[in-house]
XYZ file of C-alpha atoms in Angstrom:
644
model
C -22.276 -17.845 -3.826
C -25.131 -18.110 -6.218
C -25.399 -19.746 -9.210
C -27.683 -19.277 -11.924
C -27.892 -19.810 -15.905
C -24.466 -20.647 -16.685
C -23.010 -17.920 -13.810
C -21.901 -17.527 -10.645
C -22.981 -14.771 -8.294
C -21.351 -12.534 -4.534
C -24.111 -14.091 -1.481
C -25.870 -11.383 0.090
C -23.921 -11.035 2.745
C -21.379 -11.093 0.507
C -22.484 -8.328 -1.803
C -24.261 -6.628 1.019
C -20.860 -5.489 2.985
C -18.570 -5.342 -0.232
C -16.713 -2.046 -0.582
C -18.197 -1.722 -4.221
C -21.713 -3.120 -4.569
C -23.645 -0.629 -6.981
C -24.499 -1.982 -10.399
C -23.951 1.564 -11.491
C -20.205 2.751 -10.613
C -20.083 1.424 -14.604
C -21.988 3.652 -16.340
C -20.713 6.367 -13.988
C -17.680 5.510 -14.489
C -18.099 5.170 -17.882
C -19.563 8.860 -18.697
C -16.561 10.775 -17.532
C -13.631 8.096 -17.032
C -11.746 11.282 -16.444
C -13.869 12.789 -13.769
C -14.122 9.384 -11.565
C -10.422 8.810 -11.301
C -9.525 12.202 -9.833
C -12.308 11.189 -7.883
C -10.762 8.369 -6.078
C -7.298 10.604 -6.173
C -9.757 12.667 -4.147
C -10.144 9.572 -1.190
C -5.814 10.114 -0.715
C -3.285 12.174 0.773
C -2.010 14.230 -1.421
C 0.563 17.671 -0.804
C -1.296 19.660 -3.447
C -4.384 19.162 -5.910
C -3.768 18.157 -9.378
C -4.377 21.179 -11.539
C -5.676 19.165 -14.266
C -6.471 15.445 -14.166
C -5.644 14.121 -17.523
C -3.393 15.741 -20.446
C -1.800 13.679 -23.425
C 0.792 14.637 -25.075
C 1.925 11.171 -27.914
C 4.352 9.631 -26.494
C 3.198 10.965 -23.274
C 0.738 10.849 -20.354
C -0.138 12.733 -17.424
C -2.936 11.738 -14.898
C -3.249 14.697 -11.964
C -0.771 16.899 -13.254
C 1.050 19.086 -11.195
C -0.227 17.077 -8.749
C 2.098 16.385 -4.942
C 2.007 13.464 -3.339
C 4.406 10.488 -1.635
C 2.846 6.991 -1.639
C 4.809 6.060 1.789
C 2.515 8.695 3.386
C -0.813 7.871 2.118
C 0.992 4.220 3.716
C 1.826 6.124 7.156
C 1.662 8.983 8.279
C -2.124 9.839 6.461
C -3.835 6.483 5.039
C -7.012 7.169 4.160
C -7.949 4.427 7.915
C -6.895 6.459 9.877
C -3.629 6.708 10.987
C -4.737 5.864 14.757
C -6.593 3.161 13.831
C -3.709 1.793 12.261
C -0.537 2.068 13.899
C -0.087 -0.937 16.362
C -2.291 -3.505 13.723
C -0.160 -6.034 12.164
C 1.055 -4.615 8.934
C 3.632 -7.978 7.291
C 3.213 -10.943 8.881
C 7.120 -12.667 7.387
C 6.314 -16.497 7.267
C 10.168 -18.186 7.184
C 10.760 -21.224 5.027
C 11.960 -23.623 8.303
C 8.851 -24.247 9.921
C 11.294 -24.287 13.160
C 11.680 -20.457 12.825
C 9.454 -17.841 14.305
C 7.009 -16.318 12.404
C 7.920 -11.808 12.336
C 5.119 -9.124 13.137
C 5.688 -6.144 11.865
C 2.743 -3.332 13.043
C 2.907 -0.498 10.941
C 4.992 1.886 13.178
C 6.924 -0.468 13.811
C 7.251 -1.085 10.370
C 7.105 3.070 9.665
C 10.411 3.117 11.879
C 12.537 0.902 9.740
C 11.098 2.629 6.762
C 12.371 5.859 7.806
C 15.801 4.827 9.341
C 16.712 2.336 6.162
C 15.674 6.235 3.978
C 18.388 7.900 6.590
C 20.344 5.028 5.957
C 20.139 6.142 2.341
C 21.145 8.920 2.046
C 23.695 8.931 4.636
C 25.562 6.709 1.680
C 24.241 9.509 -0.834
C 20.917 8.891 -2.661
C 19.241 11.204 -3.599
C 15.710 12.246 -5.285
C 15.969 10.467 -8.811
C 18.737 8.094 -7.946
C 18.718 4.468 -8.950
C 18.421 1.394 -6.207
C 18.011 -1.846 -7.221
C 16.859 -4.322 -5.094
C 17.983 -8.218 -5.495
C 16.751 -9.613 -2.948
C 14.820 -12.451 -1.444
C 11.155 -12.511 0.515
C 12.752 -11.104 3.553
C 11.339 -8.538 5.009
C 14.142 -6.005 4.516
C 12.540 -6.525 0.683
C 9.028 -3.904 1.584
C 11.657 -1.910 3.941
C 13.944 -0.682 1.107
C 11.302 -0.380 -2.188
C 9.079 1.909 1.043
C 11.954 3.294 2.084
C 13.264 4.142 -2.111
C 9.782 5.763 -2.099
C 9.965 7.891 1.534
C 13.200 10.366 -0.305
C 11.845 9.596 -4.040
C 14.451 7.545 -5.087
C 13.537 5.705 -7.805
C 13.602 1.426 -6.863
C 13.981 -1.134 -9.609
C 13.594 -4.921 -7.927
C 15.380 -7.284 -9.295
C 13.976 -10.824 -9.033
C 16.581 -12.407 -6.973
C 16.106 -16.321 -8.785
C 17.811 -14.043 -11.932
C 20.800 -14.081 -12.800
C 24.092 -12.451 -12.739
C 23.699 -11.625 -16.867
C 19.613 -11.175 -16.331
C 20.693 -8.788 -12.950
C 23.274 -6.879 -14.415
C 21.836 -6.144 -17.715
C 19.463 -4.142 -15.697
C 22.468 -2.250 -13.396
C 23.825 -1.863 -16.582
C 20.701 0.050 -18.007
C 19.489 1.779 -15.532
C 22.749 3.000 -13.798
C 21.777 1.766 -10.564
C 24.031 3.686 -7.767
C 23.476 1.095 -4.837
C 22.252 -2.279 -4.401
C 20.359 -4.070 -2.252
C 20.749 -7.713 -1.621
C 20.798 -10.559 0.811
C 23.992 -12.587 2.011
C 21.608 -16.115 0.463
C 18.164 -16.715 0.749
C 16.755 -20.609 1.632
C 14.798 -22.592 -1.420
C 13.604 -25.929 -0.908
C 16.006 -25.876 2.526
C 18.886 -25.186 0.191
C 20.916 -22.198 0.798
C 21.629 -19.589 -1.789
C 24.842 -18.205 -1.818
C 23.001 -14.229 -3.713
C 26.276 -12.222 -2.787
C 28.141 -13.896 -4.714
C 24.933 -13.965 -7.658
C 25.367 -9.914 -6.664
C 28.812 -9.570 -7.654
C 28.983 -11.792 -10.753
C 25.908 -9.095 -12.194
C 28.238 -6.330 -10.438
C 30.840 -6.342 -13.192
C 31.168 -3.040 -15.119
C 28.084 -1.240 -14.367
C 28.667 2.201 -12.049
C 26.855 0.697 -8.300
C 28.790 2.695 -5.836
C 27.055 1.323 -2.891
C 26.438 -2.929 -1.804
C 24.017 -3.087 1.130
C 23.464 -7.289 2.733
C 20.976 -7.775 4.604
C 22.364 -11.266 6.402
C 19.268 -14.431 6.327
C 20.988 -17.455 6.313
C 24.746 -16.113 8.175
C 26.361 -18.204 5.132
C 30.678 -17.206 3.693
C 30.060 -14.325 1.505
C 32.385 -12.358 0.620
C 32.890 -8.478 1.430
C 34.879 -5.693 0.011
C 35.822 -3.283 1.893
C 34.290 0.774 1.103
C 31.861 -0.208 -0.960
C 29.954 -3.423 0.936
C 27.813 -2.039 3.997
C 25.434 -4.060 5.656
C 21.735 -3.639 6.249
C 21.275 -3.716 9.853
C 24.787 -1.331 10.836
C 23.444 1.166 8.844
C 20.063 1.151 9.988
C 21.043 1.167 13.771
C 23.323 4.117 12.896
C 20.791 5.911 10.803
C 18.016 8.912 12.042
C 14.245 7.785 13.185
C 12.574 9.898 11.290
C 12.136 12.048 7.898
C 10.255 13.792 5.960
C 8.616 12.438 2.101
C 10.079 13.462 -0.342
C 6.531 15.820 -2.263
C 7.040 14.258 -5.661
C 5.180 15.347 -8.457
C 2.477 13.263 -9.403
C 4.665 12.741 -12.890
C 8.238 11.780 -11.327
C 8.651 8.347 -11.628
C 8.160 5.603 -8.597
C 10.552 2.778 -10.227
C 11.234 0.285 -12.881
C 9.872 -2.943 -13.528
C 11.191 -5.585 -16.494
C 9.517 -7.718 -18.152
C 9.752 -11.176 -16.936
C 11.605 -11.097 -20.972
C 8.397 -13.743 -22.190
C 8.176 -11.638 -25.807
C 12.179 -11.378 -25.943
C 14.218 -8.663 -24.544
C 13.145 -7.709 -20.845
C 11.666 -4.347 -21.031
C 12.075 -1.527 -18.512
C 8.476 0.077 -17.939
C 8.160 3.347 -16.296
C 5.393 3.719 -13.422
C 5.310 7.461 -11.400
C 4.318 7.906 -8.898
C 0.541 10.112 -8.513
C -1.715 7.870 -11.826
C 0.710 4.056 -9.809
C -0.814 5.043 -6.169
C -4.662 6.299 -7.316
C -4.712 2.689 -9.269
C -2.515 0.336 -6.660
C -5.018 1.739 -4.117
C -8.183 1.088 -5.960
C -8.008 -1.524 -7.562
C -7.554 -3.235 -4.247
C -10.617 -2.485 -2.903
C -12.426 -2.745 -5.414
C -11.602 -6.220 -6.462
C -10.477 -7.562 -4.044
C -13.027 -5.977 -1.008
C -9.407 -4.911 1.003
C -10.349 -4.312 4.126
C -8.340 -3.051 7.384
C -9.600 -6.908 8.566
C -8.016 -8.323 6.457
C -4.835 -10.875 5.582
C -4.260 -11.052 1.968
C -1.540 -14.147 0.588
C -1.059 -12.878 -2.511
C 1.661 -15.236 -3.631
C 3.732 -12.957 -5.499
C 7.565 -12.279 -5.106
C 7.903 -8.493 -5.252
C 10.437 -9.343 -8.493
C 7.230 -9.048 -10.661
C 4.657 -6.342 -10.838
C 2.354 -8.240 -9.279
C 4.503 -8.213 -6.423
C 4.977 -4.441 -6.309
C 1.158 -3.681 -6.662
C -0.335 -6.991 -4.231
C 1.841 -7.672 -1.461
C 3.195 -4.193 -1.172
C 1.515 -1.648 -2.033
C -2.239 -1.445 -3.046
C -3.106 -3.800 0.775
C -0.747 -1.008 2.858
C -2.235 1.742 1.691
C -5.716 0.228 2.032
C -4.638 -0.156 6.115
C -4.963 -4.290 5.634
C -1.944 -7.374 6.917
C 0.029 -8.172 4.069
C 2.174 -11.631 3.991
C 4.334 -12.555 3.169
C 6.565 -16.220 2.330
C 9.593 -16.813 2.044
C 8.830 -20.259 -0.062
C 7.714 -22.613 -2.341
C 3.617 -23.168 -1.317
C 3.942 -26.962 -2.366
C 7.556 -27.277 0.252
C 8.442 -28.953 2.881
C 5.102 -30.881 2.007
C 2.321 -30.814 -0.370
C -0.354 -28.597 2.170
C 2.178 -25.991 3.082
C -0.006 -23.531 1.795
C -3.059 -24.790 3.461
C -1.709 -24.744 6.172
C -0.559 -20.884 5.987
C -3.930 -19.878 5.413
C -4.941 -21.318 8.209
C -2.750 -20.942 10.689
C -2.893 -16.791 9.857
C -6.073 -16.719 9.034
C -6.364 -15.409 6.008
C -9.417 -14.155 4.241
C -7.928 -13.632 1.029
C -5.739 -15.492 -1.069
C -4.516 -13.990 -4.550
C -2.735 -16.706 -6.525
C -1.562 -17.583 -10.048
C -3.485 -20.673 -12.128
C 0.141 -22.472 -12.250
C -0.097 -22.954 -8.391
C -3.619 -23.686 -8.765
C -2.987 -26.642 -11.251
C -0.154 -27.626 -8.558
C -2.048 -27.472 -5.249
C -4.905 -30.664 -7.547
C -2.228 -32.258 -8.692
C -0.283 -32.816 -5.173
C -3.583 -32.377 -2.971
C -6.511 -33.127 -4.020
C -7.592 -35.629 -2.222
C -6.134 -34.366 1.301
C -7.832 -30.952 0.547
C -11.258 -31.701 2.629
C -9.305 -31.925 6.056
C -8.852 -27.938 5.357
C -12.064 -26.063 6.509
C -11.000 -22.728 5.622
C -13.421 -20.633 7.777
C -11.797 -17.253 7.032
C -11.270 -17.370 4.048
C -14.014 -15.195 1.958
C -11.885 -13.706 -1.728
C -10.072 -15.911 -3.718
C -8.205 -14.324 -6.853
C -5.873 -15.462 -9.742
C -3.564 -13.920 -11.731
C -0.428 -14.147 -14.151
C -2.539 -16.379 -17.413
C -5.635 -17.697 -18.062
C -7.323 -19.828 -15.554
C -8.699 -23.076 -17.400
C -12.236 -24.394 -15.985
C -11.214 -27.370 -14.501
C -8.586 -25.350 -11.726
C -10.713 -22.128 -11.101
C -14.103 -24.351 -10.384
C -11.365 -27.197 -7.908
C -9.895 -23.346 -7.136
C -14.781 -22.451 -6.417
C -14.875 -26.191 -5.179
C -12.033 -27.367 -2.421
C -9.781 -24.002 -1.538
C -13.378 -21.354 -1.319
C -16.081 -24.054 -0.574
C -18.036 -22.772 -2.866
C -18.383 -19.690 -0.195
C -16.325 -17.777 -2.101
C -16.115 -15.197 -4.856
C -13.263 -16.318 -7.255
C -11.506 -12.976 -9.451
C -9.668 -13.923 -12.619
C -7.983 -10.391 -13.207
C -6.259 -9.874 -16.605
C -3.614 -7.171 -16.193
C 0.449 -6.648 -17.304
C 3.353 -5.086 -16.222
C 3.020 -1.743 -17.839
C -0.224 -1.648 -16.468
C 0.425 -1.591 -13.016
C -2.092 -3.264 -11.531
C -6.141 -4.865 -12.779
C -7.643 -3.505 -15.778
C -10.333 -7.069 -16.154
C -11.991 -8.302 -13.737
C -15.436 -9.560 -11.913
C -16.100 -7.434 -9.056
C -16.060 -9.794 -5.606
C -19.425 -7.370 -4.436
C -21.740 -6.687 -8.219
C -20.586 -9.999 -10.652
C -20.781 -11.857 -12.536
C -18.071 -14.629 -12.498
C -17.645 -17.084 -14.918
C -14.981 -19.755 -15.505
C -12.705 -18.566 -18.450
C -13.939 -15.186 -18.131
C -11.687 -12.886 -17.099
C -14.930 -10.609 -16.587
C -15.787 -6.959 -16.841
C -13.436 -4.230 -17.704
C -13.011 -2.200 -14.330
C -15.512 1.116 -14.100
C -13.479 3.709 -15.986
C -11.055 1.187 -17.784
C -12.694 1.363 -22.055
C -11.222 -2.239 -23.557
C -12.259 -3.070 -27.335
C -11.565 -5.929 -29.473
C -10.306 -5.092 -32.661
C -8.318 -6.411 -35.702
C -5.542 -6.293 -37.466
C -7.331 -3.196 -39.617
C -8.954 -1.204 -36.431
C -12.149 -2.742 -36.924
C -14.360 -3.076 -33.567
C -15.414 -6.913 -33.960
C -19.087 -8.406 -33.277
C -19.746 -10.196 -29.716
C -17.439 -13.332 -30.167
C -15.377 -12.508 -32.205
C -11.329 -12.549 -31.815
C -9.221 -10.053 -31.611
C -6.410 -8.100 -30.287
C -7.264 -6.184 -26.759
C -6.917 -2.348 -26.640
C -7.052 0.254 -24.240
C -8.417 2.952 -25.637
C -7.885 6.629 -24.490
C -8.128 8.227 -21.069
C -5.784 4.184 -20.561
C -4.946 4.154 -17.098
C -3.513 6.150 -14.248
C -0.798 3.845 -13.769
C -0.413 2.679 -16.957
C 3.877 2.540 -17.860
C 4.618 6.229 -18.927
C 8.107 5.247 -21.144
C 10.271 2.434 -21.613
C 13.267 2.693 -20.029
C 16.712 4.354 -22.300
C 13.802 3.439 -25.457
C 11.651 5.988 -26.263
C 11.650 4.344 -29.594
C 10.566 1.078 -28.331
C 7.729 2.122 -26.685
C 5.783 3.898 -29.069
C 6.723 0.847 -31.793
C 4.998 -1.603 -29.007
C 2.207 0.084 -27.565
C 1.118 2.975 -30.321
C 2.050 2.055 -33.982
C -0.827 -0.649 -34.292
C -3.755 1.173 -34.284
C -2.400 5.017 -33.988
C -1.612 7.296 -30.027
C -5.397 7.169 -29.353
C -5.235 3.184 -28.403
C -2.448 1.282 -25.861
C -2.770 -2.372 -27.779
C -2.036 -4.684 -25.325
C -0.525 -7.413 -27.360
C -3.391 -10.089 -25.479
C -6.277 -11.600 -28.131
C -9.352 -12.036 -27.043
C -13.025 -11.785 -27.591
C -16.187 -10.140 -25.655
C -19.418 -11.468 -25.096
C -22.765 -9.856 -24.999
C -22.671 -9.211 -21.236
C -19.476 -6.985 -21.957
C -17.452 -9.464 -20.184
C -14.114 -10.697 -21.480
C -12.180 -14.217 -22.435
C -8.297 -13.048 -22.883
C -6.688 -16.138 -24.881
C -3.720 -15.435 -25.011
C -0.656 -13.444 -26.636
C -1.120 -12.629 -30.042
C 2.219 -14.109 -30.560
C 0.729 -17.440 -29.387
C -2.020 -17.506 -32.467
C -0.874 -20.703 -34.727
C -2.297 -20.307 -38.226
C -2.844 -23.795 -39.796
C -3.702 -23.900 -42.535
C -5.035 -20.101 -43.175
C -7.365 -20.904 -40.211
C -6.065 -18.223 -37.067
C -6.808 -20.233 -33.772
C -5.240 -19.412 -30.341
C -3.177 -21.692 -27.841
C -5.645 -21.036 -25.086
C -8.425 -22.402 -27.487
C -6.278 -25.606 -27.486
C -5.384 -25.784 -23.668
C -8.574 -25.256 -22.681
C -10.072 -28.226 -24.653
C -6.939 -29.816 -23.386
C -7.016 -29.936 -19.569
C -10.692 -31.801 -19.449
C -8.816 -34.630 -20.543
C -8.651 -36.345 -16.290
C -4.826 -37.439 -16.440
C -4.361 -33.777 -17.574
C -3.110 -31.533 -14.949
C -1.288 -28.771 -17.296
C -0.675 -28.029 -21.111
C 1.149 -25.796 -23.087
C 0.679 -25.999 -26.730
C 2.852 -24.169 -29.659
C 2.521 -23.822 -33.135
C 5.894 -25.687 -35.124
C 6.814 -25.832 -38.840
C 5.271 -27.723 -41.159
C 5.938 -28.030 -45.264
C 2.882 -28.241 -46.249
C 0.596 -26.325 -43.471
C 2.891 -23.755 -42.709
C 1.995 -24.512 -38.604
C 0.586 -27.458 -37.236
C 0.943 -27.820 -33.135
C 2.879 -29.157 -30.545
C 1.293 -30.325 -27.257
C 3.356 -30.773 -24.209
C 1.548 -31.739 -21.289
C 1.795 -33.099 -17.299
C -0.485 -35.335 -16.004
C -2.326 -35.612 -12.656
C 0.228 -37.902 -9.826
C -0.285 -41.280 -10.545
C -1.646 -41.056 -14.324
C -0.637 -43.909 -15.371
C -1.977 -44.027 -20.462
C -0.324 -44.637 -22.912
C 0.523 -41.660 -25.395
C -0.918 -43.611 -28.034
C -3.285 -43.684 -26.300
C -3.385 -39.507 -24.769
C -3.146 -38.240 -28.499
C -5.934 -39.567 -29.462
C -8.059 -38.778 -26.589
C -6.500 -35.337 -27.412
C -7.841 -35.398 -30.965
C -11.472 -35.836 -30.101
C -10.937 -33.430 -27.488
C -9.682 -31.270 -29.310
C -12.729 -32.034 -32.770
C -15.428 -31.884 -29.972
C -14.352 -28.542 -28.873
C -13.013 -27.106 -32.213
C -13.514 -28.787 -35.370
C -11.534 -31.399 -37.261
C -9.503 -28.682 -38.163
C -7.489 -28.479 -35.955
C -5.355 -31.463 -36.128
C -2.646 -31.788 -33.657
C 1.060 -32.892 -34.673
C 2.103 -34.373 -31.379
C 1.893 -35.050 -28.005
C 5.226 -34.921 -25.316
C 4.479 -36.370 -21.675
C 6.820 -34.148 -20.103
C 7.512 -33.758 -15.827
C 6.272 -29.781 -15.689
C 6.872 -27.318 -18.321
C 9.636 -23.872 -18.042
C 7.336 -20.858 -16.366
C 8.149 -17.523 -15.228
C 7.686 -17.261 -10.972
C 4.538 -15.190 -11.514
C 3.392 -18.789 -13.115
C 3.948 -17.598 -17.046
C 4.742 -20.581 -18.961
C 7.016 -19.805 -21.311
C 6.043 -21.415 -25.172
C 8.776 -19.630 -26.547
C 11.616 -21.727 -24.839
C 9.166 -24.588 -26.056
C 9.111 -23.255 -29.677
C 12.223 -22.803 -29.885
C 13.021 -25.922 -29.427
C 11.744 -26.617 -33.073
C 13.101 -23.332 -34.404
C 16.295 -23.567 -33.343
C 16.651 -19.904 -32.298
C 18.229 -18.474 -28.939
C 16.923 -19.549 -26.113
C 17.230 -16.692 -24.309
C 18.542 -16.269 -20.863
C 16.987 -19.387 -18.354
C 17.865 -18.151 -15.529
C 14.887 -16.099 -15.521
C 12.905 -19.181 -15.374
C 11.400 -20.731 -11.552
C 12.396 -24.449 -12.885
C 15.682 -23.659 -15.957
C 16.436 -27.706 -15.445
C 13.094 -28.619 -17.124
C 14.178 -27.116 -20.373
C 16.782 -29.717 -20.915
C 14.700 -32.736 -19.348
C 11.847 -31.215 -22.734
C 14.694 -31.019 -25.006
C 15.201 -35.269 -24.161
C 11.957 -36.025 -24.298
C 10.987 -34.248 -27.817
C 14.370 -36.804 -29.356
C 13.190 -39.944 -28.039
C 10.231 -39.118 -29.763
């Protein structure tokens, strides 16, 4: 990497070997974004070419109109890399939590065989094109096989994160009217067996699910209901070897994925076959620089959109190898993640700022023992990454050699929309990068006026948007229109995130607009506060929320997680933080209180649930905490608030 005038740039060697390295791609895409995306789509296999690139009749939008495609055909027999070139190479590496168990390797041919057989198994129990199949599974190969098998036959998959509660599962099953549920007996989490089948049974009450398919993972005792429950391996073994891929219309529904609920009740985002396939393929090629020789470890779970796109579909569409790890990256030892990178010679490591800060906190002194010689690209996803974490990731993990792509996108978008391209750059800590070629981004005020360089406002995407943009909120078109198309009209997609743009077109994401705090009439974002606070040497992570105040309307309070071994008085820490805020923002950025906590409530995708923290003060309903990765921490934070 080359450092110049506050920016980092790819080395000549990286640039020369990058998939995208010509700056002119931005101008070409800006001039005619529809033609740009049609050219990208032309790289993939279509049973029938589209008649029109883009069509908008609000509230609906269409890409590659009348085109016929199947994502599994593009992954397997018609892969852009050539089936003969990839069929015998490893498609999936599965690393179990228990280090005494053997790693599993599936070649493209082996995965293809299992997908075909399981697709036939689904057909055998009555699953047809358009039926919804819910998938409630842990990080095991069967979750990928299930997703691909559904796509193969045109069934709509809806993956529900395995750590979600029976109630959360039930809500999604009711909304989708799923016909089949695929789950497992259990899974391992930090050495413990979680009885997933029991949770699934509770979540099935009152639903329309007719069949339950169970993958055996832990061998724990489970209840089995005759005529309803089937075992994954049993029906796989009896199924025929091959089924033709269902020819899907570009706008046929491919999957429904629910938002994490960080802004309230989860929304079922509908994604379609053509646009999603094109965007998943190209963003992996352009932003993650995926090549056939790469081993990508994206630490997300397929229960989240990051896992859908960059654990499953994108690497396989690009003929690369994807690695899936069953456990937590810091179990049984804090450096498990580092061991996995070196064991499997990972070349691209894509993870969340939350994980990076955890690594900083837990193994900073030990990190230099690892050389990470095979790594060539690092990525960050989930929420804005603070400067200290970015620098640590770049210097300690990337060894000042690997570009760091900070990526912004959403469940609704289906794939990365803002990021520096690693073969072009530039890269700057805390800046997500430029909008991708073909993505038209603006920063607007509440009235729809475009803001000047450096002015904070609402991040929007202009027509023609991105090919993988959600087509609807499942069963709730009214909410779809109100959430995304009411603020600025039908030609502008409102992301709900705040940002500002620099002169060079780079974008800084500052968080959800509903995380804005208005103090005495002044508008601040939580991201501004948090970036300043994490500069403190003893703080590894923090979250700022606005709480009601009789005089000022709202005042900010901060929850901080200290580095291991850090010993500091709360009053001293509070004064230090006030000084940091005064220096970074000004005297108006007055802080009410600092709470020292052991952890922050987060989703498994790494998002800090500030809504939960805020509601601890307002008395509003905390919602379904089982959707958190660490729901137990909420009660501990309550105690901290009570005692301070």
